[in-house]
One Martini backbone bead per residue (centre of mass of N, CA, C, O) as a GRO file, in nm:
protein
  103
    1TYR     BB    1  -5.339  -6.989  -1.680
    2SER     BB    2  -5.057  -7.112  -1.746
    3SER     BB    3  -5.026  -6.974  -2.025
    4ASN     BB    4  -5.009  -6.684  -1.910
    5ILE     BB    5  -4.759  -6.706  -1.737
    6SER     BB    6  -4.560  -6.773  -1.966
    7LYS     BB    7  -4.612  -6.518  -2.127
    8TYR     BB    8  -4.505  -6.320  -1.904
    9SER     BB    9  -4.225  -6.451  -1.831
   10ASN     BB   10  -4.093  -6.371  -2.107
   11ASN     BB   11  -4.082  -6.056  -2.032
   12ILE     BB   12  -3.880  -6.020  -1.803
   13PRO     BB   13  -3.605  -6.009  -1.949
   14GLU     BB   14  -3.670  -5.769  -2.130
   15TYR     BB   15  -3.690  -5.563  -1.894
   16SER     BB   16  -3.421  -5.617  -1.750
   17PHE     BB   17  -3.237  -5.506  -1.984
   18ASN     BB   18  -3.339  -5.207  -1.964
   19ILE     BB   19  -3.229  -5.111  -1.696
   20PRO     BB   20  -2.925  -5.077  -1.764
   21LYS     BB   21  -2.958  -4.881  -1.997
   22TYR     BB   22  -3.065  -4.645  -1.818
   23SER     BB   23  -2.849  -4.643  -1.593
   24THR     BB   24  -2.602  -4.557  -1.773
   25ASN     BB   25  -2.708  -4.263  -1.824
   26ILE     BB   26  -2.678  -4.126  -1.554
   27PRO     BB   27  -2.366  -4.094  -1.531
   28LYS     BB   28  -2.322  -3.936  -1.790
   29TYR     BB   29  -2.467  -3.678  -1.682
   30SER     BB   30  -2.320  -3.642  -1.410
   31PHE     BB   31  -2.032  -3.577  -1.530
   32ASN     BB   32  -2.117  -3.299  -1.652
   33ILE     BB   33  -2.161  -3.124  -1.407
   34PRO     BB   34  -1.866  -3.074  -1.310
   35LYS     BB   35  -1.759  -2.947  -1.568
   36TYR     BB   36  -1.935  -2.688  -1.543
   37SER     BB   37  -1.874  -2.605  -1.249
   38THR     BB   38  -1.564  -2.541  -1.285
   39ASN     BB   39  -1.614  -2.279  -1.455
   40ILE     BB   40  -1.724  -2.082  -1.250
   41PRO     BB   41  -1.465  -2.023  -1.077
   42LYS     BB   42  -1.284  -1.926  -1.302
   43TYR     BB   43  -1.448  -1.664  -1.353
   44SER     BB   44  -1.467  -1.555  -1.063
   45SER     BB   45  -1.158  -1.504  -1.019
   46ASN     BB   46  -1.153  -1.259  -1.220
   47ILE     BB   47  -1.316  -1.044  -1.078
   48PRO     BB   48  -1.114  -0.943  -0.856
   49LYS     BB   49  -0.884  -0.864  -1.042
   50TYR     BB   50  -1.065  -0.636  -1.190
   51SER     BB   51  -1.182  -0.458  -0.958
   52THR     BB   52  -0.950  -0.246  -0.928
   53ASN     BB   53  -1.028  -0.182  -1.254
   54ILE     BB   54  -1.326  -0.119  -1.314
   55PRO     BB   55  -1.350   0.074  -1.558
   56LYS     BB   56  -1.183  -0.096  -1.767
   57TYR     BB   57  -1.309  -0.412  -1.691
   58SER     BB   58  -1.626  -0.430  -1.663
   59SER     BB   59  -1.693  -0.576  -1.935
   60ASN     BB   60  -1.558  -0.847  -1.855
   61ILE     BB   61  -1.730  -0.930  -1.622
   62SER     BB   62  -1.994  -0.963  -1.785
   63LYS     BB   63  -1.886  -1.171  -1.982
   64TYR     BB   64  -1.838  -1.395  -1.764
   65SER     BB   65  -2.113  -1.393  -1.618
   66ASN     BB   66  -2.284  -1.496  -1.863
   67ASN     BB   67  -2.173  -1.795  -1.846
   68ILE     BB   68  -2.299  -1.912  -1.593
   69PRO     BB   69  -2.594  -1.961  -1.686
   70LYS     BB   70  -2.528  -2.143  -1.922
   71TYR     BB   71  -2.421  -2.379  -1.745
   72SER     BB   72  -2.659  -2.409  -1.550
   73SER     BB   73  -2.868  -2.503  -1.761
   74ASN     BB   74  -2.725  -2.773  -1.812
   75ILE     BB   75  -2.755  -2.896  -1.540
   76LEU     BB   76  -3.064  -2.903  -1.549
   77LYS     BB   77  -3.097  -3.067  -1.806
   78TYR     BB   78  -2.958  -3.324  -1.695
   79SER     BB   79  -3.123  -3.359  -1.434
   80TYR     BB   80  -3.396  -3.405  -1.578
   81ASN     BB   81  -3.319  -3.687  -1.699
   82ILE     BB   82  -3.298  -3.865  -1.452
   83PRO     BB   83  -3.602  -3.899  -1.380
   84LYS     BB   84  -3.687  -4.020  -1.648
   85TYR     BB   85  -3.525  -4.285  -1.611
   86SER     BB   86  -3.625  -4.368  -1.332
   87SER     BB   87  -3.921  -4.416  -1.415
   88ASN     BB   88  -3.854  -4.659  -1.591
   89ILE     BB   89  -3.739  -4.842  -1.379
   90ALA     BB   90  -3.994  -4.851  -1.208
   91LYS     BB   91  -4.181  -4.961  -1.424
   92TYR     BB   92  -4.029  -5.228  -1.471
   93SER     BB   93  -4.018  -5.329  -1.181
   94TYR     BB   94  -4.323  -5.345  -1.144
   95ASN     BB   95  -4.374  -5.558  -1.364
   96ILE     BB   96  -4.212  -5.784  -1.242
   97LEU     BB   97  -4.373  -5.804  -0.979
   98GLN     BB   98  -4.642  -5.864  -1.111
   99TYR     BB   99  -4.555  -6.132  -1.247
  100LEU     BB  100  -4.449  -6.278  -0.987
  101GLN     BB  101  -4.728  -6.278  -0.832
  102MET     BB  102  -4.861  -6.503  -1.009
  103PHE     BB  103  -4.694  -6.731  -0.843
   0.00000   0.00000   0.00000
């Protein structure tokens, strides 16, 4: 059995180094979320300004409103990646614990 333990223990550092690699991706996506979010109020503030002249500017309101869902879908797209990386962290962490339990 001792030869098996050393075989597995060599894998522990290899998995450990993967954890930071995935972890650093999470903040990268997180920072994109505020960037898109700040655009939503910018367009929204234009809507009241044009509201007083509704007939003339109504086409502009819809033009800006259409951008809001476009940015929102990016927020969801990046948020979806976070769980994907998190599951890898958990997977590797679980393997480390499994190997350590052999000792």
